[in-house]
Tab-separated table of C-alpha atoms in Angstrom:
chain	number	residue	atom	x	y	z
A	30	UNK	CA	-16.569	-8.444	2.825
A	31	UNK	CA	-16.224	-8.057	-1.051
A	32	UNK	CA	-18.567	-5.109	-0.925
A	33	UNK	CA	-16.689	-3.108	1.677
A	34	UNK	CA	-13.587	-3.526	-0.333
A	35	UNK	CA	-14.997	-2.236	-3.168
A	36	UNK	CA	-16.440	0.366	-1.289
A	37	UNK	CA	-13.223	1.581	0.311
A	38	UNK	CA	-11.399	1.431	-3.029
A	39	UNK	CA	-14.249	3.523	-4.783
A	40	UNK	CA	-13.711	6.207	-1.729
A	41	UNK	CA	-9.973	6.334	-2.260
A	42	UNK	CA	-10.206	6.573	-5.782
A	43	UNK	CA	-12.195	9.781	-5.264
A	44	UNK	CA	-9.225	11.544	-3.045
A	45	UNK	CA	-7.366	14.346	-4.505
A	46	UNK	CA	-3.891	12.853	-3.681
A	47	UNK	CA	-0.913	11.753	-5.553
A	48	UNK	CA	-0.413	8.095	-4.971
A	49	UNK	CA	-1.544	4.598	-5.837
A	50	UNK	CA	-3.731	1.428	-4.862
A	51	UNK	CA	-1.896	-1.703	-4.652
A	52	UNK	CA	-2.069	-5.074	-3.074
A	53	UNK	CA	-4.191	-8.170	-2.806
A	54	UNK	CA	-7.289	-6.036	-3.212
A	55	UNK	CA	-6.316	-5.931	-6.910
A	56	UNK	CA	-6.232	-9.903	-7.237
A	57	UNK	CA	-9.164	-12.029	-7.560
A	58	UNK	CA	-11.226	-11.874	-4.595
A	59	UNK	CA	-10.411	-13.992	-1.430
A	60	UNK	CA	-11.069	-13.607	2.244
A	61	UNK	CA	-8.510	-11.387	4.169
A	62	UNK	CA	-7.657	-9.163	1.366
A	63	UNK	CA	-6.168	-5.766	2.150
A	64	UNK	CA	-5.834	-2.380	0.372
A	65	UNK	CA	-2.011	-0.821	0.227
A	66	UNK	CA	-2.126	3.070	-0.787
A	67	UNK	CA	1.190	4.438	-1.580
A	68	UNK	CA	1.668	8.080	-1.594
A	69	UNK	CA	4.422	9.730	-3.303
A	70	UNK	CA	5.373	12.217	-0.743
A	71	UNK	CA	4.712	13.441	2.976
A	72	UNK	CA	2.147	16.171	1.803
A	73	UNK	CA	0.137	13.517	-0.112
A	74	UNK	CA	0.333	11.108	3.011
A	75	UNK	CA	-0.786	13.705	5.281
A	76	UNK	CA	-3.960	14.825	3.059
A	77	UNK	CA	-5.121	11.095	2.865
A	78	UNK	CA	-4.296	10.509	6.528
A	79	UNK	CA	-6.336	13.497	7.595
A	80	UNK	CA	-9.267	12.596	5.119
A	81	UNK	CA	-9.510	9.004	6.663
A	82	UNK	CA	-8.931	10.299	10.177
A	83	UNK	CA	-11.896	12.668	10.079
A	84	UNK	CA	-14.069	10.027	8.339
A	85	UNK	CA	-16.383	7.742	10.567
A	86	UNK	CA	-16.158	4.964	8.167
A	87	UNK	CA	-12.241	4.536	8.918
A	88	UNK	CA	-10.823	3.642	12.387
A	89	UNK	CA	-7.536	2.709	13.866
A	90	UNK	CA	-8.109	-0.350	15.929
A	91	UNK	CA	-4.380	-1.475	16.688
A	92	UNK	CA	-3.003	0.477	19.728
A	93	UNK	CA	0.363	0.748	18.182
A	94	UNK	CA	-1.279	2.232	14.817
A	95	UNK	CA	-2.917	4.856	17.046
A	96	UNK	CA	0.110	5.710	18.824
A	97	UNK	CA	1.829	6.060	15.308
A	98	UNK	CA	-0.976	8.389	14.089
A	99	UNK	CA	-0.799	10.771	17.052
A	100	UNK	CA	2.913	10.844	16.745
A	101	UNK	CA	2.511	11.916	13.192
A	102	UNK	CA	-0.051	14.352	14.051
A	103	UNK	CA	1.659	16.008	16.930
A	104	UNK	CA	5.358	15.629	16.026
A	105	UNK	CA	5.645	15.089	12.121
A	106	UNK	CA	9.063	15.916	11.774
A	107	UNK	CA	10.274	13.516	14.788
A	108	UNK	CA	8.137	10.872	13.234
A	109	UNK	CA	9.755	10.943	10.031
A	110	UNK	CA	13.024	9.926	11.697
A	111	UNK	CA	11.730	6.669	12.176
A	112	UNK	CA	12.192	5.923	8.212
A	113	UNK	CA	9.053	4.153	6.625
A	114	UNK	CA	5.978	6.121	7.155
A	115	UNK	CA	2.993	3.910	7.375
A	116	UNK	CA	-0.285	3.742	9.095
A	117	UNK	CA	-2.834	1.001	9.265
A	118	UNK	CA	-6.512	2.015	9.234
A	119	UNK	CA	-9.637	-0.329	8.945
A	120	UNK	CA	-12.675	0.724	6.506
A	121	UNK	CA	-16.111	-0.306	8.687
A	122	UNK	CA	-13.879	-2.135	10.910
A	123	UNK	CA	-13.081	-4.985	8.492
A	124	UNK	CA	-10.955	-3.919	5.581
A	125	UNK	CA	-7.394	-3.187	6.446
A	126	UNK	CA	-5.956	-0.115	4.532
A	127	UNK	CA	-2.152	0.698	4.645
A	128	UNK	CA	-1.148	4.183	3.856
A	129	UNK	CA	2.365	4.292	3.115
A	130	UNK	CA	4.787	7.168	2.216
A	131	UNK	CA	6.905	5.687	-0.746
A	132	UNK	CA	9.773	8.248	-0.866
A	133	UNK	CA	11.733	8.629	-4.564
A	134	UNK	CA	8.817	7.343	-6.200
A	135	UNK	CA	6.672	9.792	-8.286
A	136	UNK	CA	4.265	7.422	-9.961
A	137	UNK	CA	2.570	4.049	-10.361
A	138	UNK	CA	5.204	2.637	-12.339
A	139	UNK	CA	8.109	3.392	-10.232
A	140	UNK	CA	6.061	1.837	-7.094
A	141	UNK	CA	5.292	-1.318	-8.965
A	142	UNK	CA	8.815	-1.690	-10.306
A	143	UNK	CA	10.050	-1.614	-6.868
A	144	UNK	CA	8.210	-4.821	-5.684
A	145	UNK	CA	10.028	-8.268	-5.513
A	146	UNK	CA	7.169	-10.499	-6.878
A	147	UNK	CA	5.433	-10.132	-9.870
A	148	UNK	CA	2.160	-11.489	-8.818
A	149	UNK	CA	1.671	-8.040	-6.886
A	150	UNK	CA	2.839	-5.633	-9.449
A	151	UNK	CA	-0.853	-4.025	-10.179
A	152	UNK	CA	-1.508	-0.615	-9.452
A	153	UNK	CA	-4.093	2.097	-9.672
A	154	UNK	CA	-3.007	5.470	-10.051
A	155	UNK	CA	-5.115	7.770	-8.208
A	156	UNK	CA	-4.647	11.021	-9.803
A	157	UNK	CA	-4.474	9.816	-13.366
A	158	UNK	CA	-7.197	7.418	-12.909
A	159	UNK	CA	-5.099	4.680	-14.797
A	160	UNK	CA	-4.326	1.132	-14.189
A	161	UNK	CA	-0.835	-0.425	-14.607
A	162	UNK	CA	-0.169	-4.285	-14.741
A	163	UNK	CA	3.384	-5.375	-14.756
A	164	UNK	CA	2.664	-8.946	-13.618
A	165	UNK	CA	3.331	-11.988	-16.080
A	166	UNK	CA	-0.282	-13.173	-15.281
A	167	UNK	CA	0.801	-16.511	-14.669
A	168	UNK	CA	-1.732	-19.713	-14.116
A	169	UNK	CA	-2.546	-20.508	-10.717
A	170	UNK	CA	-1.494	-17.273	-9.225
A	171	UNK	CA	2.318	-18.354	-9.435
A	172	UNK	CA	4.749	-15.858	-8.055
A	173	UNK	CA	7.850	-15.177	-9.892
A	174	UNK	CA	10.536	-12.303	-9.459
A	175	UNK	CA	9.363	-8.855	-10.806
A	176	UNK	CA	11.581	-8.386	-13.855
A	177	UNK	CA	10.868	-4.642	-13.675
A	178	UNK	CA	12.820	-4.533	-10.428
A	179	UNK	CA	16.537	-4.082	-11.470
A	180	UNK	CA	17.657	-5.451	-8.025
A	181	UNK	CA	16.494	-8.812	-8.879
A	182	UNK	CA	18.196	-9.486	-12.332
A	183	UNK	CA	19.701	-12.807	-10.841
A	184	UNK	CA	16.925	-15.394	-10.152
A	185	UNK	CA	19.037	-16.688	-7.280
A	186	UNK	CA	19.121	-13.575	-5.503
A	187	UNK	CA	15.215	-13.264	-5.872
A	188	UNK	CA	15.035	-16.759	-4.611
A	189	UNK	CA	17.125	-15.869	-1.359
A	190	UNK	CA	15.028	-12.555	-0.989
A	191	UNK	CA	11.924	-14.331	-1.100
A	192	UNK	CA	12.775	-16.727	1.391
A	193	UNK	CA	14.263	-14.123	3.860
A	194	UNK	CA	10.836	-12.358	3.294
A	195	UNK	CA	8.879	-15.388	4.277
A	196	UNK	CA	11.251	-15.802	7.240
A	197	UNK	CA	10.752	-12.408	8.519
A	198	UNK	CA	7.007	-13.132	8.594
A	199	UNK	CA	7.490	-15.860	11.071
């Protein structure tokens, strides 16, 4: 599995797009890691989407994700009305890769600083080939609020937001 993650990341890093790689794939290896690729605008999203769509190493396994992809390809202007644009591919049917348009973000710092937890504030800018780590690197993989996200300057607000985020996953 680790080799598949490394191969998927290497392929993404070679793509001529403006975006960044983030997610659990940049933490120490563990089973079930995924790769998140944030693209800075719709044009960059389309470039990566079509590169993956026409590459035999990438498949869309989930029926909802297939529908979203077809809607995006056939009706891109209608699809954008839904708000957040994200499609999940699988690399070699085992590594989940989420490609996401992060509107209003122009670089890896603006993406990382929008996250709520600091443990995941690591990214690789695909165009510049530069890594950025805003995490506090706390021992034991302890998550704290992302001090770069100005929405969470109150620790209590961050705690409430984290609890609500966990409840949404239930």
